[in-house]
């Protein structure tokens, strides 16, 4: 049986889920088109249009509980960072914790609306002020521009939390999905080392890359195996070919600790409790499982992990009809609630 505590069993998490296999046999189409640099504008439009519609639907459904507005966070050189701010219609008398989320998309596509559904439900169920951030995308913005801009945005949010009706003494969570989680992992280390205007109290990493495949430290290489089986479903999940396409556009320094936070020279001690969501049939699966071990076993940090065996990268976006999507969304809210409980 696969166990998070036994790396020799991790490849079992990649054995295709039966329900998903049946969906593939029935040729159920994926919700969004495959990544194609030659068709990037239409891919961006598809994600933006669909996720905006879903956000508006969620807000209508919960219009008596949650409000939303758009703000622009000032950056340098007269630039700004767009953000969506979600608030409880009736603010808790005890104060609202703050949750900041960063969307995925391989640094190539995606918009703040991608995390809007999570923001709505976290705000509704936990009384949080939830913020979803945009950031500059490649190939227009090369590495590390997204990191620096999101860091500046996070500093502004930390310094203006009270004006946003948030009380960071009740909790300050930073999280992200896929490339957004990659950003969040690095920013959590910057927050510790550079100093943030308000201390982070929890980190949420969802289907996240932690180290470039070519930069895996020797001591962890024995845990990086079993990705061959996930390449078999590359037509529906994240593949090494797609990752190479992302790299071509973003042009990262793959040996940089900023791109690969597993390599952080100052180590990983004194980080906040961290919640992981891990797709079992994802070529980034072992990244999350290795990093969870580094935090928990090597550095004594509290962690929680939910794993979705046999399911590909961001399956809830691509195949929302799969029954595991209900559990995934429930887990997300419960995981953020767990982070908040660790603080209180």
PDB file of N, CA, C and O in Angstrom, residues 121-155:
ATOM      1  N   UNK A 121     -15.491  30.154  -1.113  1.00  0.00           N
ATOM      2  CA  UNK A 121     -15.856  29.151  -0.110  1.00  0.00           C
ATOM      3  C   UNK A 121     -15.061  29.307   1.190  1.00  0.00           C
ATOM      4  O   UNK A 121     -15.602  29.089   2.276  1.00  0.00           O
ATOM      5  N   UNK A 122     -13.800  29.703   1.081  1.00  0.00           N
ATOM      6  CA  UNK A 122     -13.012  29.955   2.286  1.00  0.00           C
ATOM      7  C   UNK A 122     -13.582  31.157   3.044  1.00  0.00           C
ATOM      8  O   UNK A 122     -13.704  31.138   4.276  1.00  0.00           O
ATOM      9  N   UNK A 123     -13.947  32.185   2.304  1.00  0.00           N
ATOM     10  CA  UNK A 123     -14.535  33.369   2.923  1.00  0.00           C
ATOM     11  C   UNK A 123     -15.870  33.037   3.580  1.00  0.00           C
ATOM     12  O   UNK A 123     -16.137  33.435   4.721  1.00  0.00           O
ATOM     13  N   UNK A 124     -16.692  32.286   2.879  1.00  0.00           N
ATOM     14  CA  UNK A 124     -18.028  31.947   3.377  1.00  0.00           C
ATOM     15  C   UNK A 124     -17.969  31.045   4.615  1.00  0.00           C
ATOM     16  O   UNK A 124     -18.687  31.266   5.585  1.00  0.00           O
ATOM     17  N   UNK A 125     -17.085  30.045   4.581  1.00  0.00           N
ATOM     18  CA  UNK A 125     -17.079  29.047   5.648  1.00  0.00           C
ATOM     19  C   UNK A 125     -16.159  29.390   6.809  1.00  0.00           C
ATOM     20  O   UNK A 125     -16.391  28.949   7.932  1.00  0.00           O
ATOM     21  N   UNK A 126     -15.108  30.172   6.553  1.00  0.00           N
ATOM     22  CA  UNK A 126     -14.123  30.449   7.592  1.00  0.00           C
ATOM     23  C   UNK A 126     -14.083  31.906   8.023  1.00  0.00           C
ATOM     24  O   UNK A 126     -13.325  32.264   8.924  1.00  0.00           O
ATOM     25  N   UNK A 127     -14.869  32.758   7.365  1.00  0.00           N
ATOM     26  CA  UNK A 127     -14.903  34.175   7.741  1.00  0.00           C
ATOM     27  C   UNK A 127     -13.651  34.936   7.374  1.00  0.00           C
ATOM     28  O   UNK A 127     -13.357  35.983   7.958  1.00  0.00           O
ATOM     29  N   UNK A 128     -12.899  34.430   6.385  1.00  0.00           N
ATOM     30  CA  UNK A 128     -11.633  35.058   5.994  1.00  0.00           C
ATOM     31  C   UNK A 128     -11.847  36.221   5.038  1.00  0.00           C
ATOM     32  O   UNK A 128     -12.853  36.284   4.320  1.00  0.00           O
ATOM     33  N   UNK A 129     -10.878  37.114   5.009  1.00  0.00           N
ATOM     34  CA  UNK A 129     -10.692  37.993   3.863  1.00  0.00           C
ATOM     35  C   UNK A 129      -9.778  37.215   2.918  1.00  0.00           C
ATOM     36  O   UNK A 129      -8.677  36.820   3.290  1.00  0.00           O
ATOM     37  N   UNK A 130     -10.239  36.966   1.707  1.00  0.00           N
ATOM     38  CA  UNK A 130      -9.468  36.169   0.751  1.00  0.00           C
ATOM     39  C   UNK A 130      -9.099  37.024  -0.444  1.00  0.00           C
ATOM     40  O   UNK A 130      -9.943  37.762  -0.975  1.00  0.00           O
ATOM     41  N   UNK A 131      -7.850  36.906  -0.865  1.00  0.00           N
ATOM     42  CA  UNK A 131      -7.348  37.698  -1.990  1.00  0.00           C
ATOM     43  C   UNK A 131      -6.723  36.767  -3.018  1.00  0.00           C
ATOM     44  O   UNK A 131      -5.910  35.900  -2.670  1.00  0.00           O
ATOM     45  N   UNK A 132      -7.098  36.939  -4.268  1.00  0.00           N
ATOM     46  CA  UNK A 132      -6.478  36.194  -5.369  1.00  0.00           C
ATOM     47  C   UNK A 132      -5.722  37.178  -6.251  1.00  0.00           C
ATOM     48  O   UNK A 132      -6.271  38.196  -6.684  1.00  0.00           O
ATOM     49  N   UNK A 133      -4.450  36.860  -6.489  1.00  0.00           N
ATOM     50  CA  UNK A 133      -3.555  37.785  -7.181  1.00  0.00           C
ATOM     51  C   UNK A 133      -3.318  37.411  -8.637  1.00  0.00           C
ATOM     52  O   UNK A 133      -3.139  36.235  -8.962  1.00  0.00           O
ATOM     53  N   UNK A 134      -3.277  38.396  -9.495  1.00  0.00           N
ATOM     54  CA  UNK A 134      -2.691  38.253 -10.828  1.00  0.00           C
ATOM     55  C   UNK A 134      -1.182  38.459 -10.722  1.00  0.00           C
ATOM     56  O   UNK A 134      -0.678  38.949  -9.694  1.00  0.00           O
ATOM     57  N   UNK A 135      -0.450  38.132 -11.785  1.00  0.00           N
ATOM     58  CA  UNK A 135       0.982  38.442 -11.855  1.00  0.00           C
ATOM     59  C   UNK A 135       1.396  38.457 -13.323  1.00  0.00           C
ATOM     60  O   UNK A 135       0.696  37.902 -14.183  1.00  0.00           O
ATOM     61  N   UNK A 136       2.511  39.104 -13.668  1.00  0.00           N
ATOM     62  CA  UNK A 136       2.913  39.203 -15.075  1.00  0.00           C
ATOM     63  C   UNK A 136       3.297  37.837 -15.638  1.00  0.00           C
ATOM     64  O   UNK A 136       3.961  37.040 -14.973  1.00  0.00           O
ATOM     65  N   UNK A 137       2.869  37.581 -16.855  1.00  0.00           N
ATOM     66  CA  UNK A 137       3.027  36.267 -17.474  1.00  0.00           C
ATOM     67  C   UNK A 137       4.106  36.269 -18.550  1.00  0.00           C
ATOM     68  O   UNK A 137       4.372  37.276 -19.195  1.00  0.00           O
ATOM     69  N   UNK A 138       4.709  35.111 -18.734  1.00  0.00           N
ATOM     70  CA  UNK A 138       5.653  34.877 -19.828  1.00  0.00           C
ATOM     71  C   UNK A 138       4.863  34.556 -21.106  1.00  0.00           C
ATOM     72  O   UNK A 138       3.714  34.127 -21.033  1.00  0.00           O
ATOM     73  N   UNK A 139       5.449  34.745 -22.262  1.00  0.00           N
ATOM     74  CA  UNK A 139       6.839  35.145 -22.494  1.00  0.00           C
ATOM     75  C   UNK A 139       7.089  36.654 -22.384  1.00  0.00           C
ATOM     76  O   UNK A 139       8.224  37.093 -22.500  1.00  0.00           O
ATOM     77  N   UNK A 140       6.024  37.440 -22.135  1.00  0.00           N
ATOM     78  CA  UNK A 140       6.217  38.879 -22.009  1.00  0.00           C
ATOM     79  C   UNK A 140       7.075  39.217 -20.789  1.00  0.00           C
ATOM     80  O   UNK A 140       7.878  40.155 -20.829  1.00  0.00           O
ATOM     81  N   UNK A 141       6.873  38.492 -19.700  1.00  0.00           N
ATOM     82  CA  UNK A 141       7.624  38.726 -18.459  1.00  0.00           C
ATOM     83  C   UNK A 141       8.473  37.495 -18.165  1.00  0.00           C
ATOM     84  O   UNK A 141       7.940  36.422 -17.903  1.00  0.00           O
ATOM     85  N   UNK A 142       9.765  37.657 -18.230  1.00  0.00           N
ATOM     86  CA  UNK A 142      10.680  36.546 -17.985  1.00  0.00           C
ATOM     87  C   UNK A 142      10.954  36.383 -16.484  1.00  0.00           C
ATOM     88  O   UNK A 142      10.713  37.277 -15.678  1.00  0.00           O
ATOM     89  N   UNK A 143      11.493  35.238 -16.109  1.00  0.00           N
ATOM     90  CA  UNK A 143      11.950  34.986 -14.751  1.00  0.00           C
ATOM     91  C   UNK A 143      13.023  36.005 -14.375  1.00  0.00           C
ATOM     92  O   UNK A 143      13.876  36.329 -15.203  1.00  0.00           O
ATOM     93  N   UNK A 144      12.993  36.586 -13.170  1.00  0.00           N
ATOM     94  CA  UNK A 144      12.104  36.315 -12.029  1.00  0.00           C
ATOM     95  C   UNK A 144      11.050  37.392 -11.807  1.00  0.00           C
ATOM     96  O   UNK A 144      10.663  37.644 -10.657  1.00  0.00           O
ATOM     97  N   UNK A 145      10.580  38.037 -12.860  1.00  0.00           N
ATOM     98  CA  UNK A 145       9.704  39.197 -12.704  1.00  0.00           C
ATOM     99  C   UNK A 145       8.435  38.862 -11.911  1.00  0.00           C
ATOM    100  O   UNK A 145       8.013  39.650 -11.047  1.00  0.00           O
ATOM    101  N   UNK A 146       7.827  37.716 -12.177  1.00  0.00           N
ATOM    102  CA  UNK A 146       6.609  37.354 -11.446  1.00  0.00           C
ATOM    103  C   UNK A 146       6.876  37.267  -9.950  1.00  0.00           C
ATOM    104  O   UNK A 146       6.058  37.705  -9.128  1.00  0.00           O
ATOM    105  N   UNK A 147       8.030  36.707  -9.570  1.00  0.00           N
ATOM    106  CA  UNK A 147       8.377  36.571  -8.160  1.00  0.00           C
ATOM    107  C   UNK A 147       8.507  37.938  -7.492  1.00  0.00           C
ATOM    108  O   UNK A 147       7.964  38.169  -6.396  1.00  0.00           O
ATOM    109  N   UNK A 148       9.230  38.827  -8.136  1.00  0.00           N
ATOM    110  CA  UNK A 148       9.451  40.145  -7.542  1.00  0.00           C
ATOM    111  C   UNK A 148       8.158  40.940  -7.437  1.00  0.00           C
ATOM    112  O   UNK A 148       7.918  41.634  -6.441  1.00  0.00           O
ATOM    113  N   UNK A 149       7.302  40.837  -8.458  1.00  0.00           N
ATOM    114  CA  UNK A 149       6.053  41.594  -8.428  1.00  0.00           C
ATOM    115  C   UNK A 149       5.080  41.041  -7.384  1.00  0.00           C
ATOM    116  O   UNK A 149       4.416  41.813  -6.670  1.00  0.00           O
ATOM    117  N   UNK A 150       4.992  39.728  -7.282  1.00  0.00           N
ATOM    118  CA  UNK A 150       4.097  39.158  -6.276  1.00  0.00           C
ATOM    119  C   UNK A 150       4.627  39.446  -4.872  1.00  0.00           C
ATOM    120  O   UNK A 150       3.859  39.720  -3.945  1.00  0.00           O
ATOM    121  N   UNK A 151       5.949  39.438  -4.699  1.00  0.00           N
ATOM    122  CA  UNK A 151       6.530  39.806  -3.402  1.00  0.00           C
ATOM    123  C   UNK A 151       6.157  41.240  -3.036  1.00  0.00           C
ATOM    124  O   UNK A 151       5.758  41.517  -1.900  1.00  0.00           O
ATOM    125  N   UNK A 152       6.270  42.140  -3.992  1.00  0.00           N
ATOM    126  CA  UNK A 152       5.895  43.532  -3.730  1.00  0.00           C
ATOM    127  C   UNK A 152       4.410  43.631  -3.391  1.00  0.00           C
ATOM    128  O   UNK A 152       4.012  44.386  -2.495  1.00  0.00           O
ATOM    129  N   UNK A 153       3.586  42.869  -4.110  1.00  0.00           N
ATOM    130  CA  UNK A 153       2.159  42.859  -3.821  1.00  0.00           C
ATOM    131  C   UNK A 153       1.851  42.308  -2.439  1.00  0.00           C
ATOM    132  O   UNK A 153       0.998  42.842  -1.712  1.00  0.00           O
ATOM    133  N   UNK A 154       2.577  41.259  -2.054  1.00  0.00           N
ATOM    134  CA  UNK A 154       2.363  40.662  -0.742  1.00  0.00           C
ATOM    135  C   UNK A 154       2.780  41.633   0.365  1.00  0.00           C
ATOM    136  O   UNK A 154       2.098  41.732   1.397  1.00  0.00           O
ATOM    137  N   UNK A 155       3.870  42.376   0.148  1.00  0.00           N
ATOM    138  CA  UNK A 155       4.288  43.382   1.129  1.00  0.00           C
ATOM    139  C   UNK A 155       3.207  44.460   1.283  1.00  0.00           C
ATOM    140  O   UNK A 155       2.909  44.897   2.404  1.00  0.00           O
TER     141      UNK A 155
END
